XYZ file of C-alpha atoms in Angstrom:
617
model
C -1.376 -13.486 1.495
C -1.802 -14.007 5.212
C -2.955 -11.051 7.258
C 0.244 -11.276 9.325
C 2.598 -10.968 6.356
C 2.912 -7.209 6.612
C 4.700 -5.307 3.850
C 4.846 -2.071 5.849
C 5.856 -1.065 9.392
C 2.828 -1.076 11.763
C 0.817 2.135 11.538
C 2.271 3.050 8.120
C 1.054 2.627 4.554
C 2.789 2.289 1.200
C 2.803 6.048 0.545
C 4.872 6.536 3.709
C 7.681 4.577 2.026
C 8.468 7.703 -0.009
C 8.214 9.911 3.082
C 6.786 13.380 3.404
C 6.971 15.341 0.135
C 10.601 16.588 0.343
C 10.438 19.082 -2.565
C 8.243 20.355 -5.380
C 10.743 19.056 -7.953
C 11.488 22.485 -9.447
C 15.282 22.632 -8.921
C 16.076 21.775 -12.532
C 13.612 24.296 -13.922
C 14.875 27.105 -11.680
C 18.478 26.290 -12.644
C 17.641 26.380 -16.348
C 15.877 29.745 -15.998
C 18.785 31.217 -14.017
C 21.358 30.006 -16.563
C 19.361 31.120 -19.619
C 18.341 34.561 -18.348
C 20.310 37.642 -19.407
C 20.947 40.571 -17.023
C 18.206 42.463 -18.869
C 15.709 39.632 -18.308
C 16.483 38.888 -14.637
C 18.426 40.801 -12.029
C 21.556 39.431 -10.388
C 19.572 38.962 -7.148
C 16.907 36.921 -8.942
C 19.523 34.660 -10.563
C 21.226 34.174 -7.191
C 17.871 33.368 -5.597
C 17.115 30.780 -8.314
C 20.483 29.131 -7.660
C 19.845 29.091 -3.898
C 16.398 27.575 -4.464
C 17.912 24.761 -6.553
C 20.573 24.121 -3.908
C 17.928 23.968 -1.161
C 15.784 21.453 -3.039
C 18.756 19.215 -3.856
C 19.975 19.405 -0.249
C 16.565 18.239 0.983
C 16.674 15.247 -1.366
C 20.158 14.115 -0.343
C 20.214 15.019 3.384
C 21.599 12.241 5.594
C 21.632 14.144 8.904
C 19.253 16.521 10.687
C 21.906 19.276 10.444
C 21.755 19.047 6.636
C 17.981 19.559 6.725
C 18.490 22.671 8.846
C 21.066 24.000 6.374
C 18.662 23.364 3.466
C 15.975 25.298 5.347
C 18.277 28.313 5.808
C 19.202 28.241 2.100
C 15.505 28.224 1.139
C 14.872 31.181 3.476
C 17.642 33.144 1.734
C 16.107 32.405 -1.673
C 12.681 33.423 -0.391
C 13.903 36.809 0.889
C 15.804 37.534 -2.334
C 12.782 36.740 -4.504
C 10.575 38.945 -2.310
C 13.043 41.833 -2.563
C 13.138 41.408 -6.340
C 9.312 41.439 -6.590
C 9.063 37.877 -7.954
C 6.197 36.730 -5.753
C 5.529 33.481 -7.643
C 9.082 32.242 -7.064
C 8.957 33.554 -3.490
C 5.885 31.381 -2.865
C 7.764 28.285 -4.099
C 10.695 29.178 -1.839
C 8.390 29.557 1.171
C 6.931 26.140 0.348
C 10.468 24.719 0.339
C 10.976 26.152 3.831
C 7.772 24.368 4.885
C 8.999 21.118 3.301
C 12.256 21.436 5.275
C 10.347 21.943 8.533
C 8.183 18.894 7.788
C 11.296 16.830 7.060
C 12.901 17.944 10.343
C 9.714 17.076 12.230
C 9.690 13.586 10.714
C 13.439 13.045 11.293
C 13.250 14.073 14.970
C 10.322 11.778 15.805
C 8.608 12.608 19.094
C 10.785 15.680 19.644
C 9.958 17.175 16.250
C 6.502 18.553 17.101
C 7.868 22.110 17.298
C 8.975 21.940 13.639
C 5.528 20.751 12.541
C 3.955 23.623 14.515
C 6.360 26.093 12.876
C 5.435 24.756 9.431
C 1.712 25.198 10.151
C 2.255 28.726 11.499
C 4.274 29.734 8.405
C 1.712 28.265 5.982
C -1.180 29.984 7.775
C 0.641 33.349 7.868
C 1.516 33.251 4.167
C -1.994 32.114 3.264
C -3.444 35.043 5.202
C -1.024 37.454 3.479
C -1.881 36.089 0.009
C -5.619 36.470 0.608
C -5.241 40.052 1.876
C -3.266 41.032 -1.238
C -5.616 39.192 -3.633
C -2.807 36.862 -4.797
C -4.614 33.801 -6.182
C -1.366 31.998 -6.941
C 0.038 32.492 -3.446
C -3.290 31.419 -1.953
C -3.223 28.237 -4.062
C 0.369 27.422 -3.025
C -0.232 27.792 0.676
C -3.606 26.034 0.592
C -1.659 23.132 -0.948
C 0.841 23.363 1.921
C -2.009 23.283 4.432
C -3.402 20.175 2.684
C -0.006 18.454 3.028
C 0.295 19.443 6.678
C -3.213 18.167 7.446
C -2.277 14.915 5.697
C 0.824 14.627 7.922
C -1.424 15.081 10.973
C -3.956 12.496 9.657
C -6.663 15.200 9.339
C -7.654 13.799 5.957
C -11.059 15.456 5.566
C -9.632 18.921 6.232
C -6.666 18.121 3.992
C -8.994 17.183 1.139
C -10.945 20.419 1.602
C -7.736 22.488 1.402
C -6.490 20.576 -1.652
C -9.786 21.106 -3.504
C -9.689 24.822 -2.623
C -6.058 25.004 -3.851
C -7.056 23.369 -7.139
C -9.822 25.949 -7.636
C -7.396 28.796 -6.809
C -4.862 27.542 -9.389
C -7.597 27.539 -12.029
C -8.348 31.195 -11.215
C -4.725 32.172 -11.909
C -5.113 32.285 -15.698
C -1.869 32.592 -17.693
C 1.053 31.802 -15.369
C 4.782 31.094 -15.887
C 6.270 27.612 -16.306
C 7.452 27.355 -12.694
C 3.937 28.147 -11.514
C 2.200 25.838 -14.010
C 3.706 22.939 -12.051
C 1.352 23.865 -9.208
C -1.643 22.605 -11.169
C 0.046 19.204 -11.461
C 1.253 19.127 -7.861
C -2.159 19.874 -6.384
C -3.680 17.012 -8.401
C -1.015 14.680 -6.942
C -1.721 15.947 -3.422
C -5.429 15.256 -3.990
C -4.589 11.748 -5.202
C -2.390 11.020 -2.185
C -5.153 12.148 0.177
C -7.634 9.915 -1.657
C -5.349 6.899 -1.284
C -5.121 7.538 2.461
C -8.919 7.788 2.515
C -9.050 4.386 0.699
C -10.633 5.959 -2.402
C -8.372 4.053 -4.777
C -10.360 4.576 -7.985
C -10.351 8.372 -7.483
C -6.612 8.297 -6.677
C -5.857 6.450 -9.929
C -7.901 9.028 -11.842
C -5.904 11.846 -10.183
C -2.572 10.233 -11.129
C -3.721 9.829 -14.750
C -4.879 13.464 -14.814
C -1.461 14.598 -13.531
C 0.281 12.642 -16.292
C -2.000 14.182 -18.928
C -1.225 17.678 -17.617
C 2.497 16.900 -17.752
C 2.224 15.619 -21.323
C 0.482 18.846 -22.314
C 2.916 21.168 -20.508
C 6.242 19.948 -21.988
C 7.827 20.944 -18.672
C 11.568 20.232 -18.609
C 11.504 19.801 -14.835
C 8.607 17.343 -14.696
C 10.614 14.222 -13.738
C 9.722 14.425 -10.047
C 6.008 14.846 -10.776
C 6.028 11.926 -13.221
C 7.769 9.735 -10.636
C 5.250 10.758 -7.947
C 2.354 10.033 -10.318
C 3.842 6.597 -11.008
C 4.143 5.938 -7.280
C 0.533 7.035 -6.733
C -0.681 4.692 -9.493
C 1.429 1.897 -8.040
C 0.176 2.315 -4.471
C -3.480 2.529 -5.538
C -3.015 -0.556 -7.708
C -1.139 -2.500 -5.012
C -3.894 -1.899 -2.472
C -6.386 -3.263 -5.019
C -4.094 -6.230 -5.827
C -3.657 -5.112 -9.460
C -0.152 -6.531 -9.483
C 0.463 -6.540 -13.262
C -0.592 -2.876 -13.487
C 1.648 -1.992 -10.512
C 4.665 -3.611 -12.177
C 4.011 -1.646 -15.388
C 3.533 1.741 -13.661
C 6.551 1.381 -11.350
C 8.871 0.278 -14.162
C 7.835 3.377 -16.096
C 8.335 5.676 -13.084
C 11.723 4.341 -11.891
C 13.802 6.150 -14.589
C 12.076 9.435 -13.688
C 12.919 8.948 -10.011
C 16.539 8.172 -10.919
C 16.674 11.420 -12.891
C 15.430 13.492 -9.944
C 17.962 12.019 -7.494
C 15.237 11.424 -4.878
C 16.578 8.188 -3.376
C 13.639 7.613 -1.051
C 11.130 7.929 -3.881
C 13.271 5.548 -5.938
C 13.425 3.071 -3.027
C 9.626 3.230 -2.621
C 9.122 2.457 -6.322
C 11.601 -0.442 -6.194
C 9.816 -1.791 -3.119
C 6.401 -1.593 -4.790
C 7.848 -3.412 -7.809
C 9.253 -6.137 -5.525
C 5.994 -6.466 -3.577
C 3.785 -6.934 -6.634
C 6.339 -9.170 -8.396
C 6.316 -11.426 -5.315
C 2.513 -11.408 -4.984
C 1.933 -12.061 -8.691
C 4.044 -15.230 -8.550
C 6.599 -16.530 -11.036
C 8.809 -13.451 -10.523
C 10.495 -14.330 -7.241
C 14.037 -13.733 -8.458
C 13.090 -10.294 -9.798
C 11.229 -9.577 -6.525
C 14.292 -10.497 -4.444
C 16.554 -8.272 -6.589
C 14.187 -5.264 -6.422
C 13.682 -5.674 -2.649
C 17.444 -5.886 -2.159
C 17.948 -2.662 -4.101
C 15.213 -0.893 -2.069
C 16.868 -2.061 1.144
C 20.285 -0.793 -0.018
C 18.845 2.631 -0.876
C 17.002 2.952 2.441
C 20.088 1.964 4.406
C 21.936 4.892 2.770
C 19.414 7.344 4.228
C 18.674 6.010 7.683
C 17.615 9.548 8.664
C 14.092 9.160 7.265
C 13.735 5.459 6.488
C 13.267 3.834 9.899
C 11.769 0.379 9.526
C 11.502 0.350 5.740
C 14.915 -1.217 5.128
C 13.912 -4.095 7.433
C 10.585 -4.504 5.592
C 12.511 -4.713 2.318
C 14.819 -7.342 3.822
C 11.788 -9.338 5.010
C 10.275 -9.204 1.526
C 13.615 -10.218 -0.003
C 13.842 -13.284 2.264
C 10.235 -14.265 1.437
C 11.069 -14.106 -2.277
C 14.275 -16.119 -1.756
C 12.345 -18.756 0.186
C 9.792 -18.951 -2.632
C 12.766 -19.547 -4.962
C 13.872 -22.291 -2.491
C 17.067 -20.309 -1.785
C 16.755 -21.104 1.943
C 20.422 -20.667 2.886
C 20.648 -17.267 1.146
C 17.500 -16.087 2.950
C 18.773 -17.119 6.391
C 22.220 -15.631 5.796
C 20.714 -12.266 4.746
C 18.742 -12.131 8.004
C 21.722 -13.146 10.179
C 23.924 -10.390 8.726
C 21.391 -7.655 9.435
C 20.378 -8.856 12.912
C 23.858 -7.879 14.111
C 23.618 -4.299 12.822
C 19.976 -3.396 13.629
C 19.619 -0.270 15.781
C 16.506 0.977 17.543
C 13.488 -0.990 18.849
C 11.433 -0.722 15.634
C 14.054 -2.185 13.240
C 14.941 -4.937 15.730
C 11.277 -5.955 16.089
C 10.824 -6.036 12.313
C 13.908 -8.221 11.862
C 12.718 -10.646 14.539
C 9.344 -10.818 12.775
C 11.163 -11.534 9.504
C 12.909 -14.448 11.283
C 9.550 -15.746 12.522
C 8.038 -15.626 9.039
C 11.118 -17.360 7.627
C 10.780 -20.157 10.210
C 7.032 -20.418 9.510
C 7.769 -20.877 5.814
C 10.507 -23.477 6.400
C 8.386 -25.343 8.999
C 11.179 -27.843 9.673
C 11.855 -29.817 12.879
C 12.041 -27.337 15.741
C 11.288 -24.293 13.545
C 7.856 -23.745 15.075
C 9.284 -23.824 18.619
C 11.986 -21.326 17.619
C 9.347 -19.054 16.074
C 7.326 -19.215 19.318
C 10.372 -18.307 21.393
C 11.291 -15.319 19.207
C 7.698 -13.995 19.124
C 7.285 -14.345 22.900
C 10.533 -12.424 23.448
C 9.467 -9.710 21.013
C 6.043 -9.359 22.634
C 7.664 -8.973 26.049
C 9.931 -6.248 24.629
C 6.964 -4.391 23.114
C 4.960 -4.573 26.332
C 7.859 -3.077 28.309
C 8.541 -0.104 26.000
C 6.541 3.047 25.306
C 8.525 4.006 22.188
C 6.299 2.069 19.785
C 2.531 2.370 19.254
C -0.087 -0.248 20.104
C -0.160 -1.217 16.409
C 3.231 -2.900 16.895
C 1.993 -5.018 19.794
C -1.171 -5.928 17.871
C 0.925 -7.065 14.908
C 2.984 -9.321 17.190
C -0.171 -10.817 18.693
C -1.428 -11.616 15.185
C 1.910 -13.159 14.290
C 1.795 -15.408 17.376
C -1.775 -16.382 16.442
C -0.642 -17.347 12.942
C 2.032 -19.678 14.371
C -0.556 -21.464 16.522
C -2.948 -21.765 13.548
C -0.338 -23.668 11.519
C -0.500 -26.579 13.981
C -3.358 -29.025 13.498
C -4.169 -29.033 17.214
C -7.642 -27.876 18.297
C -6.148 -26.471 21.509
C -3.537 -24.455 19.580
C -6.220 -22.986 17.295
C -8.234 -21.962 20.358
C -5.128 -20.223 21.709
C -4.610 -18.573 18.313
C -8.159 -17.277 18.462
C -7.484 -15.646 21.849
C -4.282 -13.999 20.564
C -6.084 -12.680 17.436
C -8.947 -11.293 19.545
C -6.422 -9.517 21.796
C -4.840 -7.946 18.697
C -8.222 -6.600 17.578
C -8.913 -5.194 21.051
C -5.551 -3.377 21.009
C -6.340 -1.790 17.664
C -9.883 -0.900 18.705
C -8.420 0.961 21.663
C -6.056 2.873 19.359
C -9.013 4.194 17.323
C -7.554 3.064 13.962
C -10.572 1.493 12.261
C -8.626 0.471 9.170
C -6.078 -1.589 11.123
C -8.851 -2.979 13.315
C -10.739 -4.133 10.219
C -7.603 -5.746 8.796
C -7.103 -7.725 12.031
C -10.505 -9.424 11.759
C -9.686 -12.069 9.067
C -7.271 -13.762 11.506
C -10.155 -14.174 14.000
C -12.547 -15.362 11.288
C -10.025 -17.976 10.125
C -9.781 -19.350 13.673
C -13.569 -19.487 14.017
C -13.891 -21.422 10.762
C -11.164 -23.897 11.806
C -12.991 -24.347 15.119
C -16.240 -25.136 13.273
C -17.892 -21.822 14.150
C -18.747 -20.321 10.725
C -21.643 -18.280 12.148
C -19.213 -16.485 14.510
C -16.881 -15.937 11.546
C -19.751 -14.400 9.587
C -20.549 -12.131 12.544
C -17.040 -10.653 12.837
C -16.739 -10.339 9.049
C -20.004 -8.398 9.038
C -18.403 -6.075 11.602
C -15.403 -5.705 9.267
C -17.683 -4.670 6.425
C -19.276 -2.024 8.660
C -15.863 -0.607 9.643
C -14.848 -0.172 6.006
C -18.228 1.397 5.242
C -17.684 3.945 8.025
C -14.277 4.751 6.520
C -15.784 5.242 3.052
C -13.410 2.584 1.651
C -15.726 1.271 -1.061
C -13.392 -1.329 -2.576
C -12.280 -2.653 0.823
C -15.924 -2.872 1.894
C -16.581 -4.965 -1.211
C -13.674 -7.280 -0.283
C -15.143 -7.654 3.200
C -18.515 -8.502 1.629
C -16.910 -11.335 -0.339
C -15.266 -12.703 2.821
C -18.651 -12.549 4.546
C -20.367 -14.328 1.631
C -17.690 -17.043 1.713
C -18.236 -17.549 5.469
C -22.002 -17.824 4.892
C -21.359 -20.509 2.255
C -19.308 -22.473 4.795
C -22.119 -22.044 7.339
C -24.567 -23.436 4.776
C -22.365 -26.503 4.195
C -22.140 -27.168 7.950
C -25.935 -27.149 8.403
C -28.521 -29.778 7.576
C -31.575 -27.849 8.795
C -34.021 -25.600 6.961
C -31.863 -22.500 7.529
C -29.098 -23.766 5.207
C -30.861 -22.437 2.101
C -31.263 -19.010 3.739
C -27.505 -18.731 4.301
C -26.867 -19.539 0.643
C -29.454 -16.964 -0.470
C -27.836 -14.299 1.736
C -24.377 -15.188 0.404
C -25.633 -14.862 -3.183
C -27.171 -11.433 -2.508
C -24.051 -10.106 -0.727
C -21.825 -11.425 -3.501
C -23.912 -9.612 -6.122
C -23.653 -6.391 -4.099
C -19.870 -6.813 -3.924
C -19.695 -7.394 -7.682
C -21.628 -4.166 -8.300
C -19.349 -2.263 -5.888
C -16.203 -3.514 -7.631
C -17.752 -2.614 -10.989
C -18.491 0.933 -9.726
C -14.828 1.517 -8.814
C -13.434 -0.309 -11.871
C -11.578 -3.003 -9.892
C -11.474 -5.961 -12.272
C -9.574 -8.345 -9.988
C -12.276 -7.830 -7.359
C -14.956 -8.491 -9.952
C -13.172 -11.710 -10.928
C -13.049 -12.850 -7.299
C -16.793 -12.155 -6.982
C -17.517 -14.184 -10.144
C -15.525 -17.117 -8.711
C -17.500 -17.060 -5.478
C -20.748 -16.865 -7.458
C -19.592 -19.967 -9.342
C -19.189 -21.762 -5.990
C -22.657 -20.683 -4.899
C -24.199 -21.946 -8.144
C -22.407 -25.290 -7.653
C -23.927 -25.518 -4.149
C -27.308 -24.785 -5.742
C -26.652 -27.566 -8.289
C -26.721 -25.170 -11.249
C -23.466 -26.122 -13.056
C -24.244 -24.252 -16.287
C -24.563 -20.975 -14.366
C -21.386 -21.841 -12.442
C -19.565 -22.382 -15.740
C -20.685 -18.951 -16.977
C -19.401 -17.222 -13.805
C -16.086 -19.103 -13.926
C -15.574 -18.024 -17.559
C -16.201 -14.402 -16.568
C -13.588 -14.706 -13.830
C -11.114 -16.366 -16.203
C -11.423 -13.545 -18.762
C -10.926 -10.842 -16.126
C -7.872 -12.564 -14.613
C -6.371 -13.064 -18.089
C -6.775 -9.354 -18.752
C -5.071 -8.558 -15.427
C -2.168 -10.931 -16.185
C -2.830 -13.017 -13.039
C -1.688 -16.465 -14.272
C -2.139 -18.306 -10.971
C -5.668 -16.977 -10.576
C -6.480 -17.823 -14.179
C -5.554 -21.422 -13.274
C -7.926 -21.284 -10.310
C -10.777 -20.034 -12.524
C -10.052 -22.688 -15.157
C -10.117 -25.369 -12.463
C -13.567 -24.209 -11.339
C -14.606 -24.287 -14.975
C -13.458 -27.919 -15.111
C -15.528 -28.837 -12.042
C -18.609 -27.277 -13.668
C -17.945 -29.301 -16.846
C -17.649 -32.510 -14.787
C -21.035 -31.830 -13.203
C -22.508 -31.514 -16.713
C -21.017 -34.880 -17.819
C -18.483 -33.296 -20.198
C -15.276 -35.163 -19.316
C -13.323 -34.085 -22.408
C -13.947 -30.380 -21.617
C -12.912 -30.990 -17.995
C -9.686 -32.682 -19.175
C -8.868 -29.682 -21.376
C -9.407 -27.375 -18.399
C -7.101 -29.523 -16.251
C -4.294 -29.333 -18.816
C -4.762 -25.584 -19.230
C -4.668 -25.043 -15.460
C -1.294 -26.822 -15.275
C 0.093 -24.512 -17.982
C -0.986 -21.379 -16.108
C 0.371 -22.603 -12.763
C 3.739 -23.282 -14.396
C 3.639 -19.831 -15.969
C 3.009 -18.330 -12.526
C 6.022 -20.213 -11.146
C 4.013 -21.706 -8.277
C 5.386 -25.218 -7.693
C 2.805 -26.182 -5.073
C -0.157 -25.114 -7.214
C 1.404 -26.866 -10.226
C 1.678 -30.126 -8.275
C -1.960 -29.789 -7.201
C -3.109 -29.149 -10.775
C -1.040 -32.085 -12.101
C -2.790 -34.339 -9.585
C -6.155 -32.985 -10.732
C -5.161 -33.457 -14.386
C -4.266 -37.096 -13.679
C -7.808 -37.676 -12.397
C -9.245 -36.549 -15.726
């Protein structure tokens, strides 16, 4: 996947596809309690409050206009006051949290003018937290600490958010025996912790949190747990997608989709469908399924334009990429033409133009490259003349322009691409977003390698590793280490002096460190990639038996992950190692097996390449 083939709007991540947490998913449980309770068990006011709470949560899920969010907020306030008057402080805390959710939703929906709603949400959470602590209410303290964690997450104060979430988890444990509606808090706070860990790039810890939430739900037999199960599935999917565990993402999202359908949360459902489409496309061999899932995500997001700006266009872009991979070129172009006419707002229009550029890059027919240049230049001019979009949007466009230049075989064009890519990095460095800055570096490194400057590529990739280390993103740091080791291998090949061996030794050491890092976080696809690079290094060192061992390790890990195309790549390396050991029959078997796996992955280009290799053996 090229660095410029974004799956998310600039400045966003996959979790943002589901939006800010709209509810706690307790509407069904409150409705059941209100319906089942007798007058002796619950007062008329309490039953009315439970009904109002359910209405408020459902209104937040289905709101299509800002006015509907405001109405949902007023309904939640009514429920809150009724529960307080009735002395049901646990339910009152949930109602107050629903008011906070409504304020967060209004802040998000209003964009730059919504800061006052975010401030009101923070003020309410802080006031209720102070009140709970003064009265010694552990449950109330836990609820509003969780709200503070969510609000800090919205404001990108991730360290403070994590501190609040951990404190909320401890407060829930102090509550002892609590009712069913309150038991959900223990699950919700685990999910909030997991979402914060994903945003902090701690993917292994986020997966563990999602699994813990599912275990708690299995133990609780909670009738209203659908929303939590769907959120846990999304969390597993996002953590897996960012680690390129595509088979695991497909499994977790397929399991979570029915739960999201049951809750009626369309944005959560759209996010799950989009994750399914993304991993189906990346895994290969599932392009038709990817196009269908992306189309469904786009349809859902278009229904709720209020809080889905940019995501529908990302889904359309993914759908066209899948259609192009299926060689359905006319269908892909027609889908883009239809939506170009209806796009509103600078962000959606930019994303649709970028989708056109990527479509033209993929087609690469006569005149397509010139058209792509013209569209990108126009888009860049638009971005430079508006203040509505962040610098991340302009940086993305610069990278996209660089990628068009790189596709030409002209030295001059690659030099121009290098300048565009460096400008993109400078933009992101100025914005202070280290993660996006680090992700912009591979485009520069690719240009340096094409220009015959592997040492410069190694230098910028070393900088990328340092950025991920500063962020505490262990798995992404390990990926950067592999890129650096690969660049050092290329530097070794380009040299004929005494320093060549040193570059290979450094690459071997860095690759081993990356393998250990991937092992620490349990990322098997990363471990497989490290084993493949180690196989290359051993081949450079003329140690084919060791290379064969590493390639077999990679093959086994990719088989376990269900990555057919990558299994083929590992098997091919295995065949090269067998050739070097004068075992032609073993190499021929590897060639035939590689063809089978490429066909299974549905990759026509890789299949053709493997057939050519098979013919040579």
